[in-house]
PDB file of C-alpha atoms in Angstrom:
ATOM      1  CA  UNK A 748       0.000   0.000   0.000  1.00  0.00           C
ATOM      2  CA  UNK A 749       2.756   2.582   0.971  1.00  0.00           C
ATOM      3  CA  UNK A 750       4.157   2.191  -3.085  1.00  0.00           C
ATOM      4  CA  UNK A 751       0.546   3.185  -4.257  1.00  0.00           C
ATOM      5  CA  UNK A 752       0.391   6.235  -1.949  1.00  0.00           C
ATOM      6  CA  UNK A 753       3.939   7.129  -2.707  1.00  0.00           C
ATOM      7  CA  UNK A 754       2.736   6.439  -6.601  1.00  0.00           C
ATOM      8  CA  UNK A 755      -0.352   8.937  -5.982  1.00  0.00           C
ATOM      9  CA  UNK A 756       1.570  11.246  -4.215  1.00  0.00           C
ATOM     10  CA  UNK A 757       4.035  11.534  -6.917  1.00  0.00           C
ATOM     11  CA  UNK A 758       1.433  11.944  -9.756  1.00  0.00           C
ATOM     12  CA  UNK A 759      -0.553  14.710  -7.629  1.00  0.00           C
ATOM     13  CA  UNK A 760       3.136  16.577  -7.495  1.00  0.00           C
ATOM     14  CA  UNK A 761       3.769  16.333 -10.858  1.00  0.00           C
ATOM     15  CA  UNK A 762       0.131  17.264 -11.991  1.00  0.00           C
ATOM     16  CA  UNK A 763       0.729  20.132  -9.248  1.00  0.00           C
ATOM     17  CA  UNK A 764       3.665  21.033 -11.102  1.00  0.00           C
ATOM     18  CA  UNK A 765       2.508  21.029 -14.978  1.00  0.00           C
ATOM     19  CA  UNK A 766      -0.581  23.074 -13.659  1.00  0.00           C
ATOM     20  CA  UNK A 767       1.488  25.492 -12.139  1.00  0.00           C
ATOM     21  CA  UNK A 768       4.265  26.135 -15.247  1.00  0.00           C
ATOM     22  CA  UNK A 769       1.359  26.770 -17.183  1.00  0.00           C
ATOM     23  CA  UNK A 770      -0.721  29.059 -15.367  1.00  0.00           C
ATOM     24  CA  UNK A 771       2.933  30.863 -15.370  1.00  0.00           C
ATOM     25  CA  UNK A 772       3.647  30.577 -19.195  1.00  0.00           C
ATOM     26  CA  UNK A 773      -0.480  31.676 -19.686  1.00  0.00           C
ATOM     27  CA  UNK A 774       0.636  34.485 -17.190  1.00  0.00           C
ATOM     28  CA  UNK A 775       3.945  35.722 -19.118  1.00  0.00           C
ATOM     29  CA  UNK A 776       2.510  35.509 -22.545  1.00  0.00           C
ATOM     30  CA  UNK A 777      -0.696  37.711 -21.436  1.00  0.00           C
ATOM     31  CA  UNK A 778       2.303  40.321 -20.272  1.00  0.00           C
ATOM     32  CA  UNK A 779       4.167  39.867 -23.095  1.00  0.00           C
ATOM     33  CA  UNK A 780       0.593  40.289 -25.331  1.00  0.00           C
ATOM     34  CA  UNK A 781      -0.390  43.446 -23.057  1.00  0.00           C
ATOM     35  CA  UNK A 782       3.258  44.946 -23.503  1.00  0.00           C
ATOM     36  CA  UNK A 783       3.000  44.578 -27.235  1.00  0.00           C
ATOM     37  CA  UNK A 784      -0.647  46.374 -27.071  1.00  0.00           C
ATOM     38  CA  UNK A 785       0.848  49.200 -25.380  1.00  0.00           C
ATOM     39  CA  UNK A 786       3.547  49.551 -27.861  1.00  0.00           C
ATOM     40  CA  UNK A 787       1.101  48.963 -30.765  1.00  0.00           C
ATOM     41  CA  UNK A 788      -1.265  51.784 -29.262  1.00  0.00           C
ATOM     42  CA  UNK A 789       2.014  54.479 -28.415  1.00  0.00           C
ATOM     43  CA  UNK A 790       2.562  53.924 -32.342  1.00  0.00           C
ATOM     44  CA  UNK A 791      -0.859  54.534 -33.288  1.00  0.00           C
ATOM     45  CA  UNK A 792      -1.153  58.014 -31.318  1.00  0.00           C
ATOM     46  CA  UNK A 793       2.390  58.862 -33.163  1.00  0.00           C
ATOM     47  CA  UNK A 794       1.434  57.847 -36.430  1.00  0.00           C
ATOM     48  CA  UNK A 795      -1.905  60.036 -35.761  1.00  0.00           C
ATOM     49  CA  UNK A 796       0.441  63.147 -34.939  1.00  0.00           C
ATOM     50  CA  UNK A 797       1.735  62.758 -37.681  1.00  0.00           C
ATOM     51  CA  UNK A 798      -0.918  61.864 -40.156  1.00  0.00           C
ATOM     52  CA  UNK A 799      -2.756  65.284 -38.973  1.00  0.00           C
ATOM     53  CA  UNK A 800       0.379  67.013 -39.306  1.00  0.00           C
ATOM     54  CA  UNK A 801       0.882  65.967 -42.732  1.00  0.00           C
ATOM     55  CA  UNK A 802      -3.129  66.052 -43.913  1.00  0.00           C
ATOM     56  CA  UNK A 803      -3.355  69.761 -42.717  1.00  0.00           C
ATOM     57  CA  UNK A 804      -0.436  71.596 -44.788  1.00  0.00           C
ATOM     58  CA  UNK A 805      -1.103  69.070 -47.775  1.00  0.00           C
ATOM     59  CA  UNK A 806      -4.795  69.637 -47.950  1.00  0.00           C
ATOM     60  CA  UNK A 807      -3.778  73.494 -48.614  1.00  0.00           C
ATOM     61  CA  UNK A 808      -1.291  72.544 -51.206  1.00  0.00           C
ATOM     62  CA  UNK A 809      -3.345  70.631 -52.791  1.00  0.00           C
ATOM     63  CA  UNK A 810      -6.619  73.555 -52.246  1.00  0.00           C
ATOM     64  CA  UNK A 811      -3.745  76.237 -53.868  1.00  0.00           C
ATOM     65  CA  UNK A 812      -3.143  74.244 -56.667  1.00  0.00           C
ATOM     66  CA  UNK A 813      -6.957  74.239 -57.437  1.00  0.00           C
ATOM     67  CA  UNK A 814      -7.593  77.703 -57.426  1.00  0.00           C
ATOM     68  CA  UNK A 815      -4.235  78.756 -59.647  1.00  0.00           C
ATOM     69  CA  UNK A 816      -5.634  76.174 -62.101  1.00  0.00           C
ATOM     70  CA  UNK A 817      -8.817  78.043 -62.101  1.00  0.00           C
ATOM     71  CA  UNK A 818      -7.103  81.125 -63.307  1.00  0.00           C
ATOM     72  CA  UNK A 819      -7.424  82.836 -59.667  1.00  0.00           C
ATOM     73  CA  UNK A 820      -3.994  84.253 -59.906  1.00  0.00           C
ATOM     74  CA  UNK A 821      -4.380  85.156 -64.085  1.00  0.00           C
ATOM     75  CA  UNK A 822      -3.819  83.328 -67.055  1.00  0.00           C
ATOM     76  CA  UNK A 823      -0.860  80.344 -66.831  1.00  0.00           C
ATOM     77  CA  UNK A 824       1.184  78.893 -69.581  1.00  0.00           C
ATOM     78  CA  UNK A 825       0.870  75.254 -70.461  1.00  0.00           C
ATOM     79  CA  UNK A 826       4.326  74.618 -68.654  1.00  0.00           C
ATOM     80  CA  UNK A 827       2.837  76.036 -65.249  1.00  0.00           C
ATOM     81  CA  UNK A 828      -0.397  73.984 -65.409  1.00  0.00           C
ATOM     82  CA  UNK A 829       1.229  70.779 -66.201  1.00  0.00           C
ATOM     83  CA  UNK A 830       3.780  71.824 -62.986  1.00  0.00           C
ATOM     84  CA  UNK A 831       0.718  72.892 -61.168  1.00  0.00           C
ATOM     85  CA  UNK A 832      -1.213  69.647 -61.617  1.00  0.00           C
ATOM     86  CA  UNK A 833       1.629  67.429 -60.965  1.00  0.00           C
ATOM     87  CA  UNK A 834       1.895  69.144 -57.093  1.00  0.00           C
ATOM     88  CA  UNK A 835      -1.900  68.762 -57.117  1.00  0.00           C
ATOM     89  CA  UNK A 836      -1.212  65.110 -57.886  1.00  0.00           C
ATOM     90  CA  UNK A 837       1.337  64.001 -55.711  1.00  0.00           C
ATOM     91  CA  UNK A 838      -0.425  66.441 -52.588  1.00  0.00           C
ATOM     92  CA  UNK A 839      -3.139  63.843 -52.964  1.00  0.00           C
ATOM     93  CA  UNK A 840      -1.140  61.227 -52.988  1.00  0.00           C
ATOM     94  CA  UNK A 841       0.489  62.277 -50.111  1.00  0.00           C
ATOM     95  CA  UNK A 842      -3.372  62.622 -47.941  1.00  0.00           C
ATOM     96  CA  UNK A 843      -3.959  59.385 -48.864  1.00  0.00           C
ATOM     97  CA  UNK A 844      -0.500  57.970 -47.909  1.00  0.00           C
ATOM     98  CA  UNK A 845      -0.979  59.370 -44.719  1.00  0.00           C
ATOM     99  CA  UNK A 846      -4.552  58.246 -44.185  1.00  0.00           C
ATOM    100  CA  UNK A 847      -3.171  54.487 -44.980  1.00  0.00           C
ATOM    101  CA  UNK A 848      -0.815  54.954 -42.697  1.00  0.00           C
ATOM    102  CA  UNK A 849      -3.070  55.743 -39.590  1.00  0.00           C
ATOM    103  CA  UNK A 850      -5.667  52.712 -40.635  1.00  0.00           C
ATOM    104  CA  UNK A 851      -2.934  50.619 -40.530  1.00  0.00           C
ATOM    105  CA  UNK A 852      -1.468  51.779 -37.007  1.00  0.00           C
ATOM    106  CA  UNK A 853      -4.740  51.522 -35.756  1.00  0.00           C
ATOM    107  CA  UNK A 854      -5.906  47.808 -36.904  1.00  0.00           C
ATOM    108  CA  UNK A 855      -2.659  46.980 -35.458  1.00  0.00           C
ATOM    109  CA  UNK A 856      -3.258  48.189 -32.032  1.00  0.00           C
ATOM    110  CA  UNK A 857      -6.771  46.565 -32.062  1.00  0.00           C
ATOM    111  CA  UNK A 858      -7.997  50.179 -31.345  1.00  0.00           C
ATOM    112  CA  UNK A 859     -10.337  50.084 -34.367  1.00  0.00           C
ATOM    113  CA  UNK A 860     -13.779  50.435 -35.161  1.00  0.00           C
ATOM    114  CA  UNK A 861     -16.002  49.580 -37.762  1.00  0.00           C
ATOM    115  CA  UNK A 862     -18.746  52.326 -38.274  1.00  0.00           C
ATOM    116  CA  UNK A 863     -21.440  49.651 -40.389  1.00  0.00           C
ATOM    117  CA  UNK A 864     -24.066  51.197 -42.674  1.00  0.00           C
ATOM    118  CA  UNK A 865     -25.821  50.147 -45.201  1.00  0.00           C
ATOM    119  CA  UNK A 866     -23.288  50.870 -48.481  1.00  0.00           C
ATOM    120  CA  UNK A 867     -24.476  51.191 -52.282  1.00  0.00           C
ATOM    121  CA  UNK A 868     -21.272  49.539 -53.721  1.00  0.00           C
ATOM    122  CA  UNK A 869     -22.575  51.380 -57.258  1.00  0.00           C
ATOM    123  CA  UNK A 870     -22.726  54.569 -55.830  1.00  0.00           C
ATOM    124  CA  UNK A 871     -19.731  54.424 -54.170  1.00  0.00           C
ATOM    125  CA  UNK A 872     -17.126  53.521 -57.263  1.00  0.00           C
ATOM    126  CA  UNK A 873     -19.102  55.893 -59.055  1.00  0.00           C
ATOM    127  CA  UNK A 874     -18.045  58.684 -56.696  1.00  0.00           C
ATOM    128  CA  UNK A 875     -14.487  57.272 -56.235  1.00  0.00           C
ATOM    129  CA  UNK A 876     -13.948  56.705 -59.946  1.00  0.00           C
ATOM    130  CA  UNK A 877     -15.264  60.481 -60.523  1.00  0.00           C
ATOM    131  CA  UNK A 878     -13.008  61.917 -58.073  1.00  0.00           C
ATOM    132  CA  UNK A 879      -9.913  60.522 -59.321  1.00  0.00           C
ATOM    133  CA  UNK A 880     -10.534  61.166 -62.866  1.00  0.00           C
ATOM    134  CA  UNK A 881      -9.850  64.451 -61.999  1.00  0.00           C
ATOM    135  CA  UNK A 882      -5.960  62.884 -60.922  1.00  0.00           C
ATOM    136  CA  UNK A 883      -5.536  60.367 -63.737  1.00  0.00           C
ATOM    137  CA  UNK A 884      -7.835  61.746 -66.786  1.00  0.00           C
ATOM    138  CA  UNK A 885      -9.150  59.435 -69.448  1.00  0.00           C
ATOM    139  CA  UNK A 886      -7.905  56.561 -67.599  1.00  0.00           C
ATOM    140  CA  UNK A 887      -9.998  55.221 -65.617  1.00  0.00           C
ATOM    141  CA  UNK A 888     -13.554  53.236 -67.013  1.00  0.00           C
ATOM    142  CA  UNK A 889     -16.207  52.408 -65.014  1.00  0.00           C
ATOM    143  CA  UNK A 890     -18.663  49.417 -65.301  1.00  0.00           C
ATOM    144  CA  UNK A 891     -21.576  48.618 -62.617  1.00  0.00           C
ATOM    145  CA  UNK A 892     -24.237  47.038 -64.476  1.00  0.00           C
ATOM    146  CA  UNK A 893     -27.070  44.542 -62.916  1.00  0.00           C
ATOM    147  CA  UNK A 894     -28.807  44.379 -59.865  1.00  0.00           C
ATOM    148  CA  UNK A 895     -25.776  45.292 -57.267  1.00  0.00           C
ATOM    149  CA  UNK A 896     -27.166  44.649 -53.920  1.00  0.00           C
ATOM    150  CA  UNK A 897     -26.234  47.110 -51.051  1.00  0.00           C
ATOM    151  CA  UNK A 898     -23.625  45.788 -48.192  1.00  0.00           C
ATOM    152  CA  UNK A 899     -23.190  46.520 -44.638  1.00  0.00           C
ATOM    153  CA  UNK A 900     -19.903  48.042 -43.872  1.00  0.00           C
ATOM    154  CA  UNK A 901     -17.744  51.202 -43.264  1.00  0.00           C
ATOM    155  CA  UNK A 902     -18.173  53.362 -45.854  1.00  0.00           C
ATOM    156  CA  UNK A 903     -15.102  55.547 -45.166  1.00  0.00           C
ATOM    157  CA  UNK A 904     -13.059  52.017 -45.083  1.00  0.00           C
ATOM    158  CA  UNK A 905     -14.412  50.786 -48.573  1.00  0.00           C
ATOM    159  CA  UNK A 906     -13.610  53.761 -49.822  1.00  0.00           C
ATOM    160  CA  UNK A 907     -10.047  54.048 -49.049  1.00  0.00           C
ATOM    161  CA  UNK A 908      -9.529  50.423 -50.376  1.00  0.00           C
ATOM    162  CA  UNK A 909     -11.141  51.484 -53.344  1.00  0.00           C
ATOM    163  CA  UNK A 910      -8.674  54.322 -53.666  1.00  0.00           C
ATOM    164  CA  UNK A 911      -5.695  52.230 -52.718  1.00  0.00           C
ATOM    165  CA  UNK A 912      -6.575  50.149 -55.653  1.00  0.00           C
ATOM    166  CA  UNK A 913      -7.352  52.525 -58.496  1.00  0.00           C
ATOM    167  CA  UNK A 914      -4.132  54.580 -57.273  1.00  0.00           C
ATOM    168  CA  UNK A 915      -1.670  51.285 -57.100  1.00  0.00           C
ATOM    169  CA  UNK A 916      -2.391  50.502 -60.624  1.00  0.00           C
ATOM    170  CA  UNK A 917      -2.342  54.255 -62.297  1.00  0.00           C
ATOM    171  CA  UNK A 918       1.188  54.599 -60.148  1.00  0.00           C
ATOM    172  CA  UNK A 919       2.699  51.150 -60.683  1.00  0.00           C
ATOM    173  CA  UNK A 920       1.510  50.217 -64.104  1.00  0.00           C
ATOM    174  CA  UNK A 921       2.995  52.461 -66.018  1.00  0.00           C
ATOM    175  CA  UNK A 922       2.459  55.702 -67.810  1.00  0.00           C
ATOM    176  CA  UNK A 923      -0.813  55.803 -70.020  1.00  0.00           C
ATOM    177  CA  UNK A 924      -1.828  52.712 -68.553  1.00  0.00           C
ATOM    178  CA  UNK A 925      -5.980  52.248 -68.672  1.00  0.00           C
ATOM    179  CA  UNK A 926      -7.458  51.249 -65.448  1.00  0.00           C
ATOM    180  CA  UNK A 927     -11.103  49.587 -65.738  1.00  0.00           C
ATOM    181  CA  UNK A 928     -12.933  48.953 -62.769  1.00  0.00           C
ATOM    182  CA  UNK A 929     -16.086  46.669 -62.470  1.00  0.00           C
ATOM    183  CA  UNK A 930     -19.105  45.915 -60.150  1.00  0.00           C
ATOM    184  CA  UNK A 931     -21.032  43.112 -60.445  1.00  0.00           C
ATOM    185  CA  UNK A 932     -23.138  41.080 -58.217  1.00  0.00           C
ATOM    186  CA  UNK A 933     -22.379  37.960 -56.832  1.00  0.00           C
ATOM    187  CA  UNK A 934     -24.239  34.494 -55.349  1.00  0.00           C
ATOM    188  CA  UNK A 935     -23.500  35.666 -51.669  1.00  0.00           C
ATOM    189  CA  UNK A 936     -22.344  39.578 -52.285  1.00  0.00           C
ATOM    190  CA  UNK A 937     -20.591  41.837 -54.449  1.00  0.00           C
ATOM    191  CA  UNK A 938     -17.592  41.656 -56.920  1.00  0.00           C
ATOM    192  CA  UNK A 939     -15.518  44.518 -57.071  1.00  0.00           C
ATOM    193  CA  UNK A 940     -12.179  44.144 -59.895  1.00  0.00           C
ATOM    194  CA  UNK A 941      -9.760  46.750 -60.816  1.00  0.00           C
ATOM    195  CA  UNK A 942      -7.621  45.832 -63.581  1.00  0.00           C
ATOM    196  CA  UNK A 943      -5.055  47.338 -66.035  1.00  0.00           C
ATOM    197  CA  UNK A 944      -3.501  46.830 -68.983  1.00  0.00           C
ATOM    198  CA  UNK A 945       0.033  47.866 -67.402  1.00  0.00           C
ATOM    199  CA  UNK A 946       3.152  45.419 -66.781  1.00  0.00           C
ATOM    200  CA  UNK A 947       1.454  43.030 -64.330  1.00  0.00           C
ATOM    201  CA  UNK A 948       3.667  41.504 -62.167  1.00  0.00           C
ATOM    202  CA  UNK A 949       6.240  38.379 -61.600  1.00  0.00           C
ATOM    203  CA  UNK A 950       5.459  35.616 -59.441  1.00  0.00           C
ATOM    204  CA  UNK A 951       7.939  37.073 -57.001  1.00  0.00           C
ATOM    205  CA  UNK A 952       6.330  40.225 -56.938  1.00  0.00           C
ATOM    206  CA  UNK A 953       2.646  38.735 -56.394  1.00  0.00           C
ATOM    207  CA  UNK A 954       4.160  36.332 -53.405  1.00  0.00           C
ATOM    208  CA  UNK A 955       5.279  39.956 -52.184  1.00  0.00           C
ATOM    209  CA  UNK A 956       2.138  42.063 -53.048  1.00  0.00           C
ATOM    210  CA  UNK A 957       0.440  41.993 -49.383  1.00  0.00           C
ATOM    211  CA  UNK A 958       3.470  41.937 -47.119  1.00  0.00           C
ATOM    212  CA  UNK A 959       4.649  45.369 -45.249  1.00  0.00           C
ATOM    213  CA  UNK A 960       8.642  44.550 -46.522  1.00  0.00           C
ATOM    214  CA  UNK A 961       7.376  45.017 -50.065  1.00  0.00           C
ATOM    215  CA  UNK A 962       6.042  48.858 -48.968  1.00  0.00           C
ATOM    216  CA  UNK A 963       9.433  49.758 -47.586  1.00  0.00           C
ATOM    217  CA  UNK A 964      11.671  48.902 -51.062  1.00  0.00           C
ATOM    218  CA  UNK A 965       9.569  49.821 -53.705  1.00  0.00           C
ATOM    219  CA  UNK A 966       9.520  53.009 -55.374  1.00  0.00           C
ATOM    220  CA  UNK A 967       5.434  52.701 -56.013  1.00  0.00           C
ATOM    221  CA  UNK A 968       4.490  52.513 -52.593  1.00  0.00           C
ATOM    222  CA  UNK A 969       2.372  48.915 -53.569  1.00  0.00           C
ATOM    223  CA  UNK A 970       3.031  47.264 -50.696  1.00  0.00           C
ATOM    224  CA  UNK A 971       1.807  49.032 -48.390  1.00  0.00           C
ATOM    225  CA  UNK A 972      -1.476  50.322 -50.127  1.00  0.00           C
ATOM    226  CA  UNK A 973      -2.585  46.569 -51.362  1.00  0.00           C
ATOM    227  CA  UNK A 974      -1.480  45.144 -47.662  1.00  0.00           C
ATOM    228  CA  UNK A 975      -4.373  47.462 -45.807  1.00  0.00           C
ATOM    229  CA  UNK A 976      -6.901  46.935 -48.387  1.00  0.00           C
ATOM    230  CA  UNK A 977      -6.856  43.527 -48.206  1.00  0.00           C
ATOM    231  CA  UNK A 978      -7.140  44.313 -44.219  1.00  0.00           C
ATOM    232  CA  UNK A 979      -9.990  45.987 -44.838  1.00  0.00           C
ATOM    233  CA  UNK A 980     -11.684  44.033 -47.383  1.00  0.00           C
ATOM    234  CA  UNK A 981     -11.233  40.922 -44.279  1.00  0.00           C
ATOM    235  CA  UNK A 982     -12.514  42.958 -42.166  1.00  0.00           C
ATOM    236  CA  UNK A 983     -15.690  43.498 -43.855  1.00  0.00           C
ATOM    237  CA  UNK A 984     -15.236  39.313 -44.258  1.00  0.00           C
ATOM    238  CA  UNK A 985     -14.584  39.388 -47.775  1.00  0.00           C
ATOM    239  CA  UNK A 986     -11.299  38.443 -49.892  1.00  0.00           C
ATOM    240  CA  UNK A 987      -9.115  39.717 -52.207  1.00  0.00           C
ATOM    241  CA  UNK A 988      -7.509  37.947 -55.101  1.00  0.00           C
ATOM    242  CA  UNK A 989      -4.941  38.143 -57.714  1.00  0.00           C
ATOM    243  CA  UNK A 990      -5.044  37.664 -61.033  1.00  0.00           C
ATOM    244  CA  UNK A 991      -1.574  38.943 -62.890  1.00  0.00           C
ATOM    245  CA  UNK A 992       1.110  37.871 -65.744  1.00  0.00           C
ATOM    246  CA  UNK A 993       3.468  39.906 -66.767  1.00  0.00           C
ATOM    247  CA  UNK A 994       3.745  42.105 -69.824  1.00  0.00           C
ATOM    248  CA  UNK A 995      -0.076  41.582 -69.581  1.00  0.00           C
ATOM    249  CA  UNK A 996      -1.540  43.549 -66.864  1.00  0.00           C
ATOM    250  CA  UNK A 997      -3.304  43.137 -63.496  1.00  0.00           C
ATOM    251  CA  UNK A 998      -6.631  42.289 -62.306  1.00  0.00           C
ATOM    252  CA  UNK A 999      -7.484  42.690 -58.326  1.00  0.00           C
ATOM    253  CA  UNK A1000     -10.711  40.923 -57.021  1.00  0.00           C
ATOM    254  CA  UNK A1001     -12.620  41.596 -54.000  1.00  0.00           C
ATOM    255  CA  UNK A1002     -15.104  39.644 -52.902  1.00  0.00           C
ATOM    256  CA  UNK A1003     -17.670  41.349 -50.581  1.00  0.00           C
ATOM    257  CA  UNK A1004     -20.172  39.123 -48.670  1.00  0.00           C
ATOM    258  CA  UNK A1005     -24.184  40.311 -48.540  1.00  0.00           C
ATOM    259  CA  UNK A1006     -23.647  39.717 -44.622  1.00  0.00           C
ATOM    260  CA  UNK A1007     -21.780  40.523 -41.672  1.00  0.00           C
ATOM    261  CA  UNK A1008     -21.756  36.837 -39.821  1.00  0.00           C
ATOM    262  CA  UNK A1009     -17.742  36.115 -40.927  1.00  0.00           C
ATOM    263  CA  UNK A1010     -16.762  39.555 -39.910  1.00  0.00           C
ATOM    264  CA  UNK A1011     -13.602  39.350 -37.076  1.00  0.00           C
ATOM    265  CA  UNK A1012     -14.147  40.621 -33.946  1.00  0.00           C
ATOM    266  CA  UNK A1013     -12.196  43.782 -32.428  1.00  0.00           C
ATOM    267  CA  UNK A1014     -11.264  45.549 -29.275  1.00  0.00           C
ATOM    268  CA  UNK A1015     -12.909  48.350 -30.066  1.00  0.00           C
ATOM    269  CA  UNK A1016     -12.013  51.567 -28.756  1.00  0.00           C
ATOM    270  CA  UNK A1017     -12.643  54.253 -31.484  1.00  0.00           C
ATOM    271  CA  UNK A1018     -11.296  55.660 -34.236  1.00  0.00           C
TER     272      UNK A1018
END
């Protein structure tokens, strides 16, 4: 009898034990997961400094460049309004860059929020497209035909991919390159392609399309852009794909689900 108590005793130690090492390892890695929170949210108030920083003085660049194109200041020459609307350009470019950049800082500090409405996926490419015409004239086409069904999701959010997308391929396709982008409906939700006619890509390039490393060597600023759209396109539960060759152009799917049930959950603080 004393070798089966001695037996017991030692199992009850040793379950004692293993219990204990990993309450302690469930203990260190919710430190370690709360000290990389912290971090993630002091980087997403800097990168919101900055952001504002940058929007404000850009925004009036950009509202300048407007009115001396309108003839505020007189007549220009052709070499001043093809200067002009090159700084209107890139001030855009800019905004957006820095808007990006916030979204990004704040999905990664789980300090974001999804503001859901009810979104006409028509109505909003339509818009999109029509603003940046005005950027990349008699480039961009536009295509929304059949009965597109409206999706819940943030507006603002959908928009911005949208952007990211359109602006990616005028900026790394090439010069003169014609951008087309479609809406269609879909068995559970929406279809939304841009495509182009540019240099598409190599297979290296499309393994590299949605990773951060990709934003920080390239002279187009892809990776970066393409990475938080296809956040946000997740977010809303939907996927993006990739269809590319190149020499022959790129085509970028997202697929936008009709409901919200496969949307992640947050810790929501705000935006």
């Amino acid at each position: 009898m004393a070798w089966i108590l001695a037996a017991t005793l030692a199992v009850l130690l040793a379950t004692a034990s293993l219990a204990w090492r990993l309450r302690r390892q469930r203990e260190l890695l919710r430190a370690e997961n709360e000290r990389w929170r912290v971090l993630a949210r002091e980087r997403a108030a800097r990168v919101a400094v900055v952001s504002h920083e940058v929007r404000t003085p850009v925004s009036l660049i950009g509202g300048a460049c407007e009115l001396l194109l309108d003839g505020a200041a007189g007549p220009l020459t052709r070499r001043q309004e093809s200067l002009l609307d090159t700084i209107r350009v890139k001030s855009d470019e800019v905004g957006e860059l820095a808007r990006t950049l916030l979204t990004d800082a704040k999905i990664d500090a789980q300090i974001f929020r999804l503001n859901l409405s009810m979104v006409d996926p028509r109505r909003l490419a339509t818009e999109v497209v029509r603003d940046l015409r005005r950027l990349y004239p008699n480039r961009i086409t536009l295509s929304a035909r059949g009965a597109i069904p409206r999706l819940p999701g943030d507006r603002d959010l959908l928009r911005q991919a949208l952007i990211n997308l359109i602006t990616n391929a005028a900026r790394h396709a090439g010069e003169g390159v014609r951008i087309a982008v479609t809406v269609r409906p879909s068995d559970d939700g929406v279809l939304v392609t841009v495509s182009d006619d540019g240099t598409g890509m190599s297979a290296a390039e499309r393994r590299e399309l949605f990773t951060k490393e990709l934003a920080g060597t390239t002279d187009t600023g892809t990776g970066l852009g393409m990475l938080i759209t296809r956040r946000i396109v997740e977010l809303h539960g939907g996927r993006c794909l990739i269809d590319t060759m190149a020499d022959r152009g790129t085509a970028v799917v997202c697929a936008l689900p009709r409901t919200a049930e496969a949307r992640p959950q947050l810790t929501e603080e705000g935006r």
